Short mmCIF file of C-alpha atoms in Angstrom, two decimals:
data_model
loop_
_atom_site.label_atom_id
_atom_site.label_comp_id
_atom_site.label_asym_id
_atom_site.label_seq_id
_atom_site.Cartn_x
_atom_site.Cartn_y
_atom_site.Cartn_z
CA UNK A 1 89.51 -22.05 102.71
CA UNK A 2 89.11 -26.24 103.07
CA UNK A 3 91.37 -28.66 101.33
CA UNK A 4 89.20 -31.33 100.79
CA UNK A 5 86.91 -29.76 98.23
CA UNK A 6 85.26 -32.35 95.72
CA UNK A 7 84.77 -31.75 92.49
CA UNK A 8 81.98 -33.49 90.28
CA UNK A 9 82.10 -32.88 86.64
CA UNK A 10 78.76 -32.96 84.95
CA UNK A 11 77.59 -34.98 82.13
CA UNK A 12 74.92 -32.75 81.26
CA UNK A 13 77.13 -30.76 78.34
CA UNK A 14 77.65 -33.66 76.72
CA UNK A 15 74.91 -34.70 73.76
CA UNK A 16 76.25 -37.71 72.21
CA UNK A 17 75.60 -40.42 74.91
CA UNK A 18 78.65 -42.77 73.48
CA UNK A 19 80.96 -40.05 74.14
CA UNK A 20 79.90 -39.64 77.95
CA UNK A 21 82.15 -43.24 78.95
CA UNK A 22 84.86 -41.46 76.95
CA UNK A 23 84.58 -38.10 79.37
CA UNK A 24 84.15 -40.43 82.52
CA UNK A 25 87.83 -42.18 81.64
CA UNK A 26 89.12 -38.65 80.55
CA UNK A 27 88.13 -37.30 83.76
CA UNK A 28 89.08 -39.88 86.26
CA UNK A 29 92.44 -39.14 88.25
CA UNK A 30 91.32 -35.34 87.80
CA UNK A 31 87.80 -35.00 89.20
CA UNK A 32 86.53 -36.78 92.41
CA UNK A 33 83.10 -37.79 90.68
CA UNK A 34 81.57 -38.03 87.95
CA UNK A 35 78.01 -36.12 87.72
CA UNK A 36 75.35 -38.09 86.43
CA UNK A 37 72.50 -36.07 85.64
CA UNK A 38 69.41 -38.47 85.06
CA UNK A 39 66.23 -36.91 83.62
CA UNK A 40 62.81 -38.58 82.90
CA UNK A 41 61.46 -36.16 80.31
CA UNK A 42 58.70 -35.59 83.15
CA UNK A 43 60.31 -33.92 86.31
CA UNK A 44 62.05 -31.71 83.53
CA UNK A 45 61.89 -31.41 80.32
CA UNK A 46 64.88 -33.04 78.73
CA UNK A 47 65.38 -36.88 78.89
CA UNK A 48 68.57 -38.36 79.13
CA UNK A 49 70.48 -41.60 79.16
CA UNK A 50 69.47 -44.36 81.70
CA UNK A 51 70.70 -46.92 84.10
CA UNK A 52 72.15 -49.03 80.90
CA UNK A 53 74.57 -46.53 80.06
CA UNK A 54 75.62 -45.69 83.42
CA UNK A 55 76.52 -49.29 83.85
CA UNK A 56 78.82 -48.99 80.49
CA UNK A 57 80.24 -46.03 81.84
CA UNK A 58 81.30 -47.69 85.23
CA UNK A 59 82.70 -50.59 83.30
CA UNK A 60 84.85 -48.45 81.37
CA UNK A 61 86.18 -45.92 83.79
CA UNK A 62 87.39 -45.79 87.08
CA UNK A 63 85.64 -42.95 88.39
CA UNK A 64 83.05 -42.64 91.02
CA UNK A 65 79.74 -41.86 90.09
CA UNK A 66 77.40 -39.39 91.38
CA UNK A 67 74.15 -39.99 90.22
CA UNK A 68 71.39 -37.64 90.27
CA UNK A 69 67.86 -38.67 89.60
CA UNK A 70 65.86 -35.45 88.23
CA UNK A 71 63.00 -37.90 87.83
CA UNK A 72 59.54 -38.06 88.57
CA UNK A 73 59.16 -41.99 90.28
CA UNK A 74 62.64 -42.22 92.11
CA UNK A 75 61.35 -45.05 93.90
CA UNK A 76 61.33 -47.35 90.74
CA UNK A 77 64.43 -46.17 89.63
CA UNK A 78 66.82 -46.51 92.50
CA UNK A 79 67.45 -50.43 92.14
CA UNK A 80 68.57 -50.10 88.46
CA UNK A 81 71.26 -47.36 89.33
CA UNK A 82 72.24 -49.29 92.11
CA UNK A 83 72.97 -52.68 89.97
CA UNK A 84 74.38 -50.01 87.52
CA UNK A 85 77.14 -49.12 89.98
CA UNK A 86 76.16 -45.67 91.42
CA UNK A 87 78.17 -44.60 94.14
CA UNK A 88 75.83 -41.72 95.13
CA UNK A 89 72.28 -41.93 94.41
CA UNK A 90 70.35 -38.15 94.93
CA UNK A 91 67.02 -38.02 94.62
CA UNK A 92 64.41 -34.96 94.68
CA UNK A 93 62.52 -33.68 97.28
CA UNK A 94 60.19 -32.21 94.97
CA UNK A 95 59.75 -35.68 93.09
CA UNK A 96 57.88 -36.92 95.99
CA UNK A 97 54.10 -36.54 95.61
CA UNK A 98 54.02 -38.68 99.41
CA UNK A 99 56.88 -37.03 101.67
CA UNK A 100 56.77 -40.32 103.91
CA UNK A 101 58.27 -42.26 100.44
CA UNK A 102 61.62 -40.25 101.02
CA UNK A 103 62.44 -42.32 103.84
CA UNK A 104 61.72 -45.48 101.85
CA UNK A 105 64.28 -44.07 99.27
CA UNK A 106 66.93 -43.43 101.90
CA UNK A 107 66.36 -46.62 103.32
CA UNK A 108 66.68 -48.78 99.72
CA UNK A 109 70.10 -46.88 98.88
CA UNK A 110 71.80 -47.16 102.22
CA UNK A 111 71.20 -50.52 102.44
CA UNK A 112 73.19 -51.46 99.20
CA UNK A 113 75.99 -49.77 100.81
CA UNK A 114 75.33 -46.38 98.34
CA UNK A 115 75.77 -43.10 99.54
CA UNK A 116 72.22 -41.20 99.54
CA UNK A 117 71.92 -37.40 98.94
CA UNK A 118 68.72 -35.09 98.96
CA UNK A 119 68.25 -32.62 96.13
CA UNK A 120 66.44 -29.26 96.37
CA UNK A 121 65.63 -26.70 93.50
CA UNK A 122 65.84 -23.38 93.99
CA UNK A 123 62.41 -22.76 94.85
CA UNK A 124 62.59 -25.33 97.91
CA UNK A 125 63.73 -24.02 101.49
CA UNK A 126 65.86 -25.62 103.88
CA UNK A 127 63.00 -25.19 106.18
CA UNK A 128 61.10 -27.77 103.97
CA UNK A 129 63.64 -30.34 104.22
CA UNK A 130 65.01 -29.74 107.84
CA UNK A 131 63.47 -32.81 109.15
CA UNK A 132 64.82 -35.31 106.47
CA UNK A 133 68.56 -33.95 106.00
CA UNK A 134 70.08 -35.61 109.31
CA UNK A 135 69.39 -39.21 107.47
CA UNK A 136 71.05 -38.04 104.17
CA UNK A 137 74.88 -38.37 103.16
CA UNK A 138 74.54 -35.36 101.01
CA UNK A 139 72.50 -32.42 100.38
CA UNK A 140 72.35 -31.11 96.97
CA UNK A 141 71.60 -27.38 96.49
CA UNK A 142 70.32 -26.68 92.98
CA UNK A 143 71.94 -22.91 92.25
CA UNK A 144 69.60 -23.23 88.90
CA UNK A 145 66.72 -24.83 87.42
CA UNK A 146 67.41 -28.55 86.94
CA UNK A 147 66.98 -29.46 83.19
CA UNK A 148 69.50 -27.09 81.44
CA UNK A 149 73.23 -26.57 81.31
CA UNK A 150 74.74 -23.28 80.80
CA UNK A 151 72.31 -21.28 83.54
CA UNK A 152 73.32 -18.31 85.39
CA UNK A 153 74.12 -19.20 89.50
CA UNK A 154 71.25 -17.87 91.81
CA UNK A 155 72.95 -15.58 94.57
CA UNK A 156 70.46 -17.29 97.01
CA UNK A 157 71.92 -20.45 97.00
CA UNK A 158 74.42 -18.64 99.59
CA UNK A 159 72.13 -18.25 102.08
CA UNK A 160 71.11 -22.24 102.26
CA UNK A 161 74.68 -23.20 102.04
CA UNK A 162 75.34 -21.39 104.98
CA UNK A 163 72.07 -22.52 106.54
CA UNK A 164 72.89 -25.94 105.90
CA UNK A 165 76.46 -25.63 107.35
CA UNK A 166 75.03 -24.11 110.33
CA UNK A 167 72.56 -26.87 111.20
CA UNK A 168 75.25 -29.17 110.45
CA UNK A 169 77.76 -27.72 113.27
CA UNK A 170 74.58 -27.31 115.57
CA UNK A 171 73.35 -30.76 115.60
CA UNK A 172 76.78 -32.38 114.89
CA UNK A 173 75.16 -33.72 111.63
CA UNK A 174 77.40 -35.66 108.74
CA UNK A 175 76.17 -34.95 105.62
CA UNK A 176 78.20 -33.21 102.89
CA UNK A 177 76.75 -30.13 100.91
CA UNK A 178 77.29 -30.38 97.01
CA UNK A 179 76.10 -27.24 95.27
CA UNK A 180 75.06 -27.65 91.26
CA UNK A 181 74.63 -24.79 88.56
CA UNK A 182 76.51 -22.18 87.10
CA UNK A 183 79.67 -22.58 89.29
CA UNK A 184 82.68 -20.76 88.40
CA UNK A 185 86.03 -20.04 90.48
CA UNK A 186 84.45 -16.67 91.90
CA UNK A 187 81.62 -18.19 93.11
CA UNK A 188 83.13 -21.46 94.19
CA UNK A 189 85.58 -19.74 96.45
CA UNK A 190 82.62 -17.61 98.00
CA UNK A 191 80.33 -21.39 98.22
CA UNK A 192 83.64 -22.94 99.96
CA UNK A 193 84.17 -20.14 102.58
CA UNK A 194 80.32 -20.52 103.58
CA UNK A 195 80.40 -24.46 103.93
CA UNK A 196 80.11 -26.35 100.53
CA UNK A 197 82.23 -29.69 100.29
CA UNK A 198 81.42 -30.58 97.01
CA UNK A 199 80.44 -28.82 93.49
CA UNK A 200 79.28 -29.89 90.47
CA UNK A 201 80.49 -28.41 87.04
CA UNK A 202 78.84 -28.86 83.79
CA UNK A 203 80.03 -26.16 81.10
CA UNK A 204 82.76 -24.33 82.93
CA UNK A 205 85.08 -27.47 82.95
CA UNK A 206 83.53 -29.30 79.88
CA UNK A 207 84.72 -26.29 77.32
CA UNK A 208 87.66 -25.53 79.10
CA UNK A 209 90.93 -26.24 76.98
CA UNK A 210 92.77 -27.15 79.96
CA UNK A 211 90.45 -29.15 82.16
CA UNK A 212 93.02 -30.05 85.17
CA UNK A 213 93.52 -26.30 85.46
CA UNK A 214 89.83 -25.71 85.65
CA UNK A 215 89.09 -28.05 87.73
CA UNK A 216 91.73 -26.72 90.44
CA UNK A 217 90.72 -23.56 90.15
CA UNK A 218 87.51 -24.61 91.39
CA UNK A 219 89.54 -26.52 94.30
CA UNK A 220 90.68 -22.73 94.83
CA UNK A 221 93.99 -23.88 94.53
#
């Protein structure tokens, strides 16, 4: 099993926005990233916080910010989240009506010195995104439908991760493979074994009495 597995703790289970900055401070030194689920109420049903709150989180904690834009018009939002202090900005493949705009998004993110991620919903195949993956730093595979915390992991995710890992090895691509949704230790071990580098956890870590132990369990330690 890999030693360098990154854990990104999700803000999604936290409903009181003022508590997110507190959670970020609590998680720094424990988790590698804070996974900031940004929802606009259109791409997914729920609506969450904005770039102003992200800036507040960045100003009051040291944890790296893994920003996941579950939003209809990501191109219009990227600049705000760069300015707010995002270390990673991940956009959804499905959010782009004109797929050529995906390249504009990559360019905008990378020119700012921020890592660029591409996320896919469960119904999107690796074949759909194959032409884009070499340009991204991170490919985020959703193991649940985006928009709601606490869903069960979809087993089809394993095959997607395996395919992404094979493409990476065959073509010497440099992207990291991130997985989000329903991850518990038994699942994390299998994901790591098929090639996952980053694991996002919302409910499992948030509800744990010993959060550091929960994080280490997901790492496979």
